[in-house]
Amino acid sequence: FFFFFFFFFFLLFFFFETKTMGKVKNIATIGVVVGGLILASYPIVIAPYLDSSQYKNSQEEFLKQAKLTKQDIQPAGLRVWSDPFRKRDD
């Protein structure tokens, strides 16, 4: 996919020199910057959202190593958090 993207811009920049080429270069530059930001944000924002099992496992391992339960670290007077999407046992 990226090959065709870069090939298209290669043709655009080197074979179609016109008066509006400055505008096209500005738009292409903005597109490359925005695309780079999206690619850079993928491992930080999108990947954890799609697969949170790694973070759940690390939290469970931490609690096991510290020999704690969720009730031990819960502030007083608040009920323990539970997964709102899990089926209820009652």
mmCIF file of N, CA, C and O in Angstrom:
data_model
loop_
_atom_site.group_PDB
_atom_site.id
_atom_site.type_symbol
_atom_site.label_atom_id
_atom_site.label_comp_id
_atom_site.label_asym_id
_atom_site.label_seq_id
_atom_site.Cartn_x
_atom_site.Cartn_y
_atom_site.Cartn_z
ATOM 1 N N PHE A 1 0.833 -1.198 0.000
ATOM 2 C CA PHE A 1 0.000 0.000 0.000
ATOM 3 C C PHE A 1 0.871 1.253 0.000
ATOM 4 O O PHE A 1 0.621 2.184 -0.731
ATOM 5 N N PHE A 2 1.895 1.265 0.866
ATOM 6 C CA PHE A 2 2.747 2.441 0.953
ATOM 7 C C PHE A 2 3.534 2.659 -0.332
ATOM 8 O O PHE A 2 3.830 3.789 -0.692
ATOM 9 N N PHE A 3 3.860 1.568 -1.025
ATOM 10 C CA PHE A 3 4.582 1.699 -2.282
ATOM 11 C C PHE A 3 3.762 2.507 -3.282
ATOM 12 O O PHE A 3 4.276 3.420 -3.928
ATOM 13 N N PHE A 4 2.479 2.214 -3.405
ATOM 14 C CA PHE A 4 1.627 2.934 -4.347
ATOM 15 C C PHE A 4 1.452 4.385 -3.924
ATOM 16 O O PHE A 4 1.405 5.287 -4.750
ATOM 17 N N PHE A 5 1.378 4.613 -2.615
ATOM 18 C CA PHE A 5 1.254 5.970 -2.088
ATOM 19 C C PHE A 5 2.460 6.812 -2.483
ATOM 20 O O PHE A 5 2.329 7.919 -3.018
ATOM 21 N N PHE A 6 3.661 6.286 -2.255
ATOM 22 C CA PHE A 6 4.871 7.033 -2.591
ATOM 23 C C PHE A 6 5.077 7.137 -4.100
ATOM 24 O O PHE A 6 5.562 8.149 -4.594
ATOM 25 N N PHE A 7 4.703 6.106 -4.833
ATOM 26 C CA PHE A 7 4.811 6.157 -6.287
ATOM 27 C C PHE A 7 3.912 7.250 -6.853
ATOM 28 O O PHE A 7 4.306 7.997 -7.755
ATOM 29 N N PHE A 8 2.703 7.369 -6.304
ATOM 30 C CA PHE A 8 1.780 8.409 -6.748
ATOM 31 C C PHE A 8 2.378 9.795 -6.523
ATOM 32 O O PHE A 8 2.343 10.649 -7.410
ATOM 33 N N PHE A 9 2.949 10.035 -5.334
ATOM 34 C CA PHE A 9 3.537 11.338 -5.068
ATOM 35 C C PHE A 9 4.797 11.575 -5.883
ATOM 36 O O PHE A 9 5.092 12.704 -6.256
ATOM 37 N N PHE A 10 5.548 10.526 -6.202
ATOM 38 C CA PHE A 10 6.704 10.665 -7.078
ATOM 39 C C PHE A 10 6.257 11.173 -8.448
ATOM 40 O O PHE A 10 6.836 12.114 -8.991
ATOM 41 N N LEU A 11 5.223 10.547 -8.988
ATOM 42 C CA LEU A 11 4.701 11.010 -10.284
ATOM 43 C C LEU A 11 4.172 12.430 -10.189
ATOM 44 O O LEU A 11 4.383 13.249 -11.082
ATOM 45 N N LEU A 12 3.489 12.720 -9.123
ATOM 46 C CA LEU A 12 2.886 14.034 -8.952
ATOM 47 C C LEU A 12 3.942 15.129 -8.875
ATOM 48 O O LEU A 12 3.826 16.166 -9.536
ATOM 49 N N PHE A 13 4.998 14.914 -8.106
ATOM 50 C CA PHE A 13 6.005 15.950 -7.910
ATOM 51 C C PHE A 13 6.939 16.133 -9.104
ATOM 52 O O PHE A 13 7.334 17.246 -9.422
ATOM 53 N N PHE A 14 7.298 15.053 -9.778
ATOM 54 C CA PHE A 14 8.344 15.153 -10.780
ATOM 55 C C PHE A 14 7.842 15.247 -12.216
ATOM 56 O O PHE A 14 8.575 15.658 -13.092
ATOM 57 N N PHE A 15 6.621 14.869 -12.470
ATOM 58 C CA PHE A 15 6.135 14.899 -13.851
ATOM 59 C C PHE A 15 5.054 15.936 -14.109
ATOM 60 O O PHE A 15 4.785 16.277 -15.245
ATOM 61 N N PHE A 16 4.397 16.420 -13.073
ATOM 62 C CA PHE A 16 3.298 17.355 -13.276
ATOM 63 C C PHE A 16 3.603 18.683 -12.598
ATOM 64 O O PHE A 16 3.018 19.049 -11.596
ATOM 65 N N GLU A 17 4.561 19.405 -13.128
ATOM 66 C CA GLU A 17 4.921 20.717 -12.605
ATOM 67 C C GLU A 17 3.945 21.749 -13.160
ATOM 68 O O GLU A 17 3.879 21.978 -14.355
ATOM 69 N N THR A 18 3.174 22.361 -12.275
ATOM 70 C CA THR A 18 2.222 23.393 -12.687
ATOM 71 C C THR A 18 2.311 24.568 -11.720
ATOM 72 O O THR A 18 3.079 24.550 -10.768
ATOM 73 N N LYS A 19 1.489 25.584 -11.943
ATOM 74 C CA LYS A 19 1.460 26.743 -11.052
ATOM 75 C C LYS A 19 0.879 26.378 -9.684
ATOM 76 O O LYS A 19 1.213 27.001 -8.693
ATOM 77 N N THR A 20 0.018 25.394 -9.652
ATOM 78 C CA THR A 20 -0.597 25.000 -8.383
ATOM 79 C C THR A 20 0.242 23.971 -7.638
ATOM 80 O O THR A 20 -0.195 23.429 -6.631
ATOM 81 N N MET A 21 1.449 23.750 -8.114
ATOM 82 C CA MET A 21 2.294 22.733 -7.493
ATOM 83 C C MET A 21 2.650 23.102 -6.059
ATOM 84 O O MET A 21 2.775 22.223 -5.202
ATOM 85 N N GLY A 22 2.782 24.375 -5.758
ATOM 86 C CA GLY A 22 3.088 24.811 -4.402
ATOM 87 C C GLY A 22 1.998 24.412 -3.421
ATOM 88 O O GLY A 22 2.268 23.970 -2.306
ATOM 89 N N LYS A 23 0.740 24.549 -3.854
ATOM 90 C CA LYS A 23 -0.384 24.154 -3.004
ATOM 91 C C LYS A 23 -0.399 22.642 -2.797
ATOM 92 O O LYS A 23 -0.661 22.164 -1.693
ATOM 93 N N VAL A 24 -0.110 21.910 -3.838
ATOM 94 C CA VAL A 24 -0.103 20.451 -3.739
ATOM 95 C C VAL A 24 1.000 19.994 -2.797
ATOM 96 O O VAL A 24 0.803 19.086 -1.981
ATOM 97 N N LYS A 25 2.166 20.638 -2.880
ATOM 98 C CA LYS A 25 3.266 20.273 -1.996
ATOM 99 C C LYS A 25 2.917 20.580 -0.538
ATOM 100 O O LYS A 25 3.246 19.812 0.362
ATOM 101 N N ASN A 26 2.238 21.704 -0.306
ATOM 102 C CA ASN A 26 1.820 22.041 1.056
ATOM 103 C C ASN A 26 0.817 21.018 1.589
ATOM 104 O O ASN A 26 0.912 20.585 2.736
ATOM 105 N N ILE A 27 -0.135 20.645 0.766
ATOM 106 C CA ILE A 27 -1.131 19.657 1.172
ATOM 107 C C ILE A 27 -0.467 18.309 1.419
ATOM 108 O O ILE A 27 -0.778 17.614 2.394
ATOM 109 N N ALA A 28 0.469 17.929 0.563
ATOM 110 C CA ALA A 28 1.179 16.659 0.738
ATOM 111 C C ALA A 28 2.011 16.674 2.022
ATOM 112 O O ALA A 28 2.050 15.679 2.748
ATOM 113 N N THR A 29 2.643 17.803 2.318
ATOM 114 C CA THR A 29 3.435 17.916 3.542
ATOM 115 C C THR A 29 2.552 17.779 4.768
ATOM 116 O O THR A 29 2.887 17.056 5.717
ATOM 117 N N ILE A 30 1.414 18.438 4.769
ATOM 118 C CA ILE A 30 0.474 18.335 5.883
ATOM 119 C C ILE A 30 -0.030 16.896 6.009
ATOM 120 O O ILE A 30 -0.131 16.359 7.118
ATOM 121 N N GLY A 31 -0.311 16.261 4.892
ATOM 122 C CA GLY A 31 -0.763 14.865 4.918
ATOM 123 C C GLY A 31 0.279 13.928 5.482
ATOM 124 O O GLY A 31 -0.038 13.018 6.254
ATOM 125 N N VAL A 32 1.549 14.156 5.124
ATOM 126 C CA VAL A 32 2.628 13.313 5.646
ATOM 127 C C VAL A 32 2.784 13.528 7.149
ATOM 128 O O VAL A 32 2.973 12.568 7.909
ATOM 129 N N VAL A 33 2.690 14.772 7.609
ATOM 130 C CA VAL A 33 2.816 15.056 9.043
ATOM 131 C C VAL A 33 1.671 14.423 9.822
ATOM 132 O O VAL A 33 1.887 13.772 10.855
ATOM 133 N N VAL A 34 0.450 14.588 9.345
ATOM 134 C CA VAL A 34 -0.711 13.998 10.024
ATOM 135 C C VAL A 34 -0.615 12.476 10.008
ATOM 136 O O VAL A 34 -0.878 11.815 11.022
ATOM 137 N N GLY A 35 -0.232 11.905 8.885
ATOM 138 C CA GLY A 35 -0.062 10.454 8.807
ATOM 139 C C GLY A 35 1.011 9.950 9.760
ATOM 140 O O GLY A 35 0.855 8.918 10.401
ATOM 141 N N GLY A 36 2.101 10.691 9.881
ATOM 142 C CA GLY A 36 3.161 10.322 10.815
ATOM 143 C C GLY A 36 2.692 10.373 12.256
ATOM 144 O O GLY A 36 3.034 9.506 13.069
ATOM 145 N N LEU A 37 1.895 11.382 12.586
ATOM 146 C CA LEU A 37 1.352 11.468 13.944
ATOM 147 C C LEU A 37 0.407 10.309 14.243
ATOM 148 O O LEU A 37 0.422 9.754 15.348
ATOM 149 N N ILE A 38 -0.388 9.933 13.267
ATOM 150 C CA ILE A 38 -1.297 8.800 13.463
ATOM 151 C C ILE A 38 -0.505 7.514 13.639
ATOM 152 O O ILE A 38 -0.805 6.706 14.530
ATOM 153 N N LEU A 39 0.517 7.312 12.814
ATOM 154 C CA LEU A 39 1.351 6.115 12.960
ATOM 155 C C LEU A 39 2.093 6.105 14.287
ATOM 156 O O LEU A 39 2.248 5.051 14.911
ATOM 157 N N ALA A 40 2.541 7.265 14.750
ATOM 158 C CA ALA A 40 3.262 7.326 16.022
ATOM 159 C C ALA A 40 2.329 7.098 17.205
ATOM 160 O O ALA A 40 2.746 6.564 18.233
ATOM 161 N N SER A 41 1.073 7.487 17.072
ATOM 162 C CA SER A 41 0.138 7.320 18.190
ATOM 163 C C SER A 41 -0.449 5.915 18.255
ATOM 164 O O SER A 41 -1.055 5.562 19.267
ATOM 165 N N TYR A 42 -0.248 5.110 17.248
ATOM 166 C CA TYR A 42 -0.833 3.759 17.247
ATOM 167 C C TYR A 42 -0.395 2.920 18.448
ATOM 168 O O TYR A 42 -1.252 2.390 19.155
ATOM 169 N N PRO A 43 0.920 2.770 18.720
ATOM 170 C CA PRO A 43 1.281 1.917 19.863
ATOM 171 C C PRO A 43 0.925 2.521 21.210
ATOM 172 O O PRO A 43 0.852 1.809 22.204
ATOM 173 N N ILE A 44 0.678 3.822 21.264
ATOM 174 C CA ILE A 44 0.379 4.475 22.536
ATOM 175 C C ILE A 44 -1.118 4.487 22.822
ATOM 176 O O ILE A 44 -1.538 4.272 23.961
ATOM 177 N N VAL A 45 -1.935 4.717 21.810
ATOM 178 C CA VAL A 45 -3.369 4.906 22.017
ATOM 179 C C VAL A 45 -4.196 3.735 21.495
ATOM 180 O O VAL A 45 -5.029 3.181 22.218
ATOM 181 N N ILE A 46 -3.984 3.345 20.267
ATOM 182 C CA ILE A 46 -4.885 2.405 19.607
ATOM 183 C C ILE A 46 -4.629 0.961 20.023
ATOM 184 O O ILE A 46 -5.564 0.222 20.316
ATOM 185 N N ALA A 47 -3.379 0.539 20.077
ATOM 186 C CA ALA A 47 -3.064 -0.856 20.417
ATOM 187 C C ALA A 47 -3.550 -1.243 21.816
ATOM 188 O O ALA A 47 -4.157 -2.307 21.973
ATOM 189 N N PRO A 48 -3.341 -0.428 22.859
ATOM 190 C CA PRO A 48 -3.881 -0.814 24.167
ATOM 191 C C PRO A 48 -5.403 -0.852 24.189
ATOM 192 O O PRO A 48 -6.001 -1.635 24.921
ATOM 193 N N TYR A 49 -6.035 -0.008 23.394
ATOM 194 C CA TYR A 49 -7.495 -0.002 23.343
ATOM 195 C C TYR A 49 -8.018 -1.298 22.710
ATOM 196 O O TYR A 49 -9.031 -1.846 23.163
ATOM 197 N N LEU A 50 -7.343 -1.776 21.696
ATOM 198 C CA LEU A 50 -7.798 -2.983 21.004
ATOM 199 C C LEU A 50 -7.500 -4.263 21.785
ATOM 200 O O LEU A 50 -8.263 -5.224 21.714
ATOM 201 N N ASP A 51 -6.384 -4.304 22.526
ATOM 202 C CA ASP A 51 -6.013 -5.511 23.271
ATOM 203 C C ASP A 51 -5.504 -5.115 24.646
ATOM 204 O O ASP A 51 -4.335 -4.796 24.819
ATOM 205 N N SER A 52 -6.395 -5.140 25.631
ATOM 206 C CA SER A 52 -6.024 -4.717 26.979
ATOM 207 C C SER A 52 -5.610 -5.890 27.856
ATOM 208 O O SER A 52 -5.364 -5.711 29.047
ATOM 209 N N SER A 53 -5.512 -7.091 27.308
ATOM 210 C CA SER A 53 -5.186 -8.264 28.114
ATOM 211 C C SER A 53 -3.792 -8.148 28.735
ATOM 212 O O SER A 53 -3.565 -8.604 29.859
ATOM 213 N N GLN A 54 -2.842 -7.544 28.033
ATOM 214 C CA GLN A 54 -1.492 -7.377 28.571
ATOM 215 C C GLN A 54 -1.528 -6.548 29.852
ATOM 216 O O GLN A 54 -0.856 -6.867 30.832
ATOM 217 N N TYR A 55 -2.333 -5.495 29.879
ATOM 218 C CA TYR A 55 -2.401 -4.623 31.035
ATOM 219 C C TYR A 55 -3.147 -5.286 32.190
ATOM 220 O O TYR A 55 -2.793 -5.111 33.350
ATOM 221 N N LYS A 56 -4.173 -6.054 31.865
ATOM 222 C CA LYS A 56 -4.884 -6.802 32.904
ATOM 223 C C LYS A 56 -3.963 -7.837 33.542
ATOM 224 O O LYS A 56 -3.946 -7.998 34.766
ATOM 225 N N ASN A 57 -3.185 -8.532 32.722
ATOM 226 C CA ASN A 57 -2.260 -9.536 33.246
ATOM 227 C C ASN A 57 -1.182 -8.905 34.113
ATOM 228 O O ASN A 57 -0.824 -9.458 35.161
ATOM 229 N N SER A 58 -0.657 -7.753 33.708
ATOM 230 C CA SER A 58 0.388 -7.109 34.509
ATOM 231 C C SER A 58 -0.174 -6.637 35.848
ATOM 232 O O SER A 58 0.515 -6.709 36.871
ATOM 233 N N GLN A 59 -1.433 -6.200 35.887
ATOM 234 C CA GLN A 59 -2.044 -5.788 37.143
ATOM 235 C C GLN A 59 -2.239 -6.996 38.062
ATOM 236 O O GLN A 59 -1.957 -6.920 39.263
ATOM 237 N N GLU A 60 -2.690 -8.114 37.500
ATOM 238 C CA GLU A 60 -2.870 -9.324 38.296
ATOM 239 C C GLU A 60 -1.533 -9.829 38.841
ATOM 240 O O GLU A 60 -1.450 -10.246 39.999
ATOM 241 N N GLU A 61 -0.475 -9.788 38.033
ATOM 242 C CA GLU A 61 0.854 -10.207 38.486
ATOM 243 C C GLU A 61 1.359 -9.317 39.611
ATOM 244 O O GLU A 61 1.942 -9.805 40.585
ATOM 245 N N PHE A 62 1.127 -8.015 39.493
ATOM 246 C CA PHE A 62 1.547 -7.094 40.541
ATOM 247 C C PHE A 62 0.846 -7.411 41.852
ATOM 248 O O PHE A 62 1.475 -7.430 42.921
ATOM 249 N N LEU A 63 -0.453 -7.650 41.789
ATOM 250 C CA LEU A 63 -1.199 -7.955 43.002
ATOM 251 C C LEU A 63 -0.728 -9.275 43.624
ATOM 252 O O LEU A 63 -0.658 -9.394 44.849
ATOM 253 N N LYS A 64 -0.402 -10.255 42.788
ATOM 254 C CA LYS A 64 0.094 -11.532 43.307
ATOM 255 C C LYS A 64 1.461 -11.372 43.962
ATOM 256 O O LYS A 64 1.724 -11.934 45.025
ATOM 257 N N GLN A 65 2.354 -10.604 43.327
ATOM 258 C CA GLN A 65 3.697 -10.411 43.881
ATOM 259 C C GLN A 65 3.654 -9.639 45.197
ATOM 260 O O GLN A 65 4.412 -9.916 46.120
ATOM 261 N N ALA A 66 2.752 -8.663 45.290
ATOM 262 C CA ALA A 66 2.639 -7.862 46.503
ATOM 263 C C ALA A 66 1.757 -8.545 47.547
ATOM 264 O O ALA A 66 1.613 -8.020 48.651
ATOM 265 N N LYS A 67 1.168 -9.690 47.186
ATOM 266 C CA LYS A 67 0.267 -10.445 48.067
ATOM 267 C C LYS A 67 -0.873 -9.563 48.570
ATOM 268 O O LYS A 67 -1.168 -9.488 49.755
ATOM 269 N N LEU A 68 -1.505 -8.876 47.618
ATOM 270 C CA LEU A 68 -2.627 -7.996 47.906
ATOM 271 C C LEU A 68 -3.862 -8.484 47.171
ATOM 272 O O LEU A 68 -3.772 -9.233 46.196
ATOM 273 N N THR A 69 -5.010 -8.034 47.619
ATOM 274 C CA THR A 69 -6.261 -8.255 46.900
ATOM 275 C C THR A 69 -6.816 -6.884 46.529
ATOM 276 O O THR A 69 -6.350 -5.858 47.042
ATOM 277 N N LYS A 70 -7.815 -6.879 45.693
ATOM 278 C CA LYS A 70 -8.414 -5.600 45.304
ATOM 279 C C LYS A 70 -9.062 -4.918 46.503
ATOM 280 O O LYS A 70 -9.102 -3.697 46.585
ATOM 281 N N GLN A 71 -9.571 -5.697 47.451
ATOM 282 C CA GLN A 71 -10.187 -5.125 48.638
ATOM 283 C C GLN A 71 -9.153 -4.405 49.510
ATOM 284 O O GLN A 71 -9.473 -3.416 50.176
ATOM 285 N N ASP A 72 -7.894 -4.891 49.502
ATOM 286 C CA ASP A 72 -6.853 -4.270 50.319
ATOM 287 C C ASP A 72 -6.467 -2.881 49.814
ATOM 288 O O ASP A 72 -6.113 -2.012 50.612
ATOM 289 N N ILE A 73 -6.513 -2.666 48.526
ATOM 290 C CA ILE A 73 -6.081 -1.377 47.977
ATOM 291 C C ILE A 73 -7.247 -0.440 47.686
ATOM 292 O O ILE A 73 -7.037 0.689 47.262
ATOM 293 N N GLN A 74 -8.469 -0.887 47.938
ATOM 294 C CA GLN A 74 -9.658 -0.076 47.688
ATOM 295 C C GLN A 74 -9.800 0.981 48.787
ATOM 296 O O GLN A 74 -9.664 0.674 49.962
ATOM 297 N N PRO A 75 -10.070 2.243 48.439
ATOM 298 C CA PRO A 75 -10.302 3.268 49.465
ATOM 299 C C PRO A 75 -11.510 2.904 50.335
ATOM 300 O O PRO A 75 -12.455 2.269 49.856
ATOM 301 N N ALA A 76 -11.475 3.331 51.576
ATOM 302 C CA ALA A 76 -12.540 2.987 52.524
ATOM 303 C C ALA A 76 -13.871 3.595 52.093
ATOM 304 O O ALA A 76 -13.939 4.725 51.628
ATOM 305 N N GLY A 77 -14.923 2.819 52.247
ATOM 306 C CA GLY A 77 -16.270 3.310 51.949
ATOM 307 C C GLY A 77 -16.713 3.125 50.510
ATOM 308 O O GLY A 77 -17.855 3.417 50.170
ATOM 309 N N LEU A 78 -15.831 2.657 49.632
ATOM 310 C CA LEU A 78 -16.197 2.452 48.234
ATOM 311 C C LEU A 78 -16.230 0.962 47.934
ATOM 312 O O LEU A 78 -15.432 0.196 48.466
ATOM 313 N N ARG A 79 -17.159 0.556 47.087
ATOM 314 C CA ARG A 79 -17.210 -0.859 46.743
ATOM 315 C C ARG A 79 -16.115 -1.179 45.734
ATOM 316 O O ARG A 79 -15.649 -0.314 44.995
ATOM 317 N N VAL A 80 -15.710 -2.422 45.682
ATOM 318 C CA VAL A 80 -14.648 -2.858 44.788
ATOM 319 C C VAL A 80 -15.137 -2.787 43.353
ATOM 320 O O VAL A 80 -16.269 -3.180 43.046
ATOM 321 N N TRP A 81 -14.271 -2.281 42.468
ATOM 322 C CA TRP A 81 -14.645 -2.164 41.061
ATOM 323 C C TRP A 81 -14.821 -3.548 40.465
ATOM 324 O O TRP A 81 -14.077 -4.481 40.735
ATOM 325 N N SER A 82 -15.844 -3.676 39.628
ATOM 326 C CA SER A 82 -16.061 -4.928 38.912
ATOM 327 C C SER A 82 -16.299 -4.596 37.445
ATOM 328 O O SER A 82 -16.710 -3.486 37.101
ATOM 329 N N ASP A 83 -16.055 -5.561 36.604
ATOM 330 C CA ASP A 83 -16.197 -5.370 35.169
ATOM 331 C C ASP A 83 -17.671 -5.175 34.823
ATOM 332 O O ASP A 83 -18.487 -6.067 35.072
ATOM 333 N N PRO A 84 -18.071 -4.039 34.261
ATOM 334 C CA PRO A 84 -19.483 -3.797 33.966
ATOM 335 C C PRO A 84 -20.012 -4.646 32.809
ATOM 336 O O PRO A 84 -21.226 -4.761 32.646
ATOM 337 N N PHE A 85 -19.132 -5.266 32.035
ATOM 338 C CA PHE A 85 -19.582 -6.042 30.883
ATOM 339 C C PHE A 85 -19.651 -7.535 31.168
ATOM 340 O O PHE A 85 -20.095 -8.298 30.328
ATOM 341 N N ARG A 86 -19.196 -7.962 32.337
ATOM 342 C CA ARG A 86 -19.250 -9.373 32.702
ATOM 343 C C ARG A 86 -20.645 -9.711 33.191
ATOM 344 O O ARG A 86 -21.323 -8.885 33.812
ATOM 345 N N LYS A 87 -21.104 -10.934 32.902
ATOM 346 C CA LYS A 87 -22.429 -11.350 33.365
ATOM 347 C C LYS A 87 -22.443 -11.453 34.875
ATOM 348 O O LYS A 87 -21.475 -11.896 35.488
ATOM 349 N N ARG A 88 -23.552 -11.096 35.456
ATOM 350 C CA ARG A 88 -23.693 -11.160 36.908
ATOM 351 C C ARG A 88 -23.909 -12.589 37.354
ATOM 352 O O ARG A 88 -24.475 -13.405 36.648
ATOM 353 N N ASP A 89 -23.450 -12.859 38.586
ATOM 354 C CA ASP A 89 -23.622 -14.203 39.146
ATOM 355 C C ASP A 89 -24.975 -14.383 39.819
ATOM 356 O O ASP A 89 -25.399 -15.500 40.065
ATOM 357 N N ASP A 90 -25.692 -13.273 40.180
ATOM 358 C CA ASP A 90 -26.971 -13.435 40.866
ATOM 359 C C ASP A 90 -28.052 -13.859 39.970
ATOM 360 O O ASP A 90 -28.475 -13.876 39.073
#
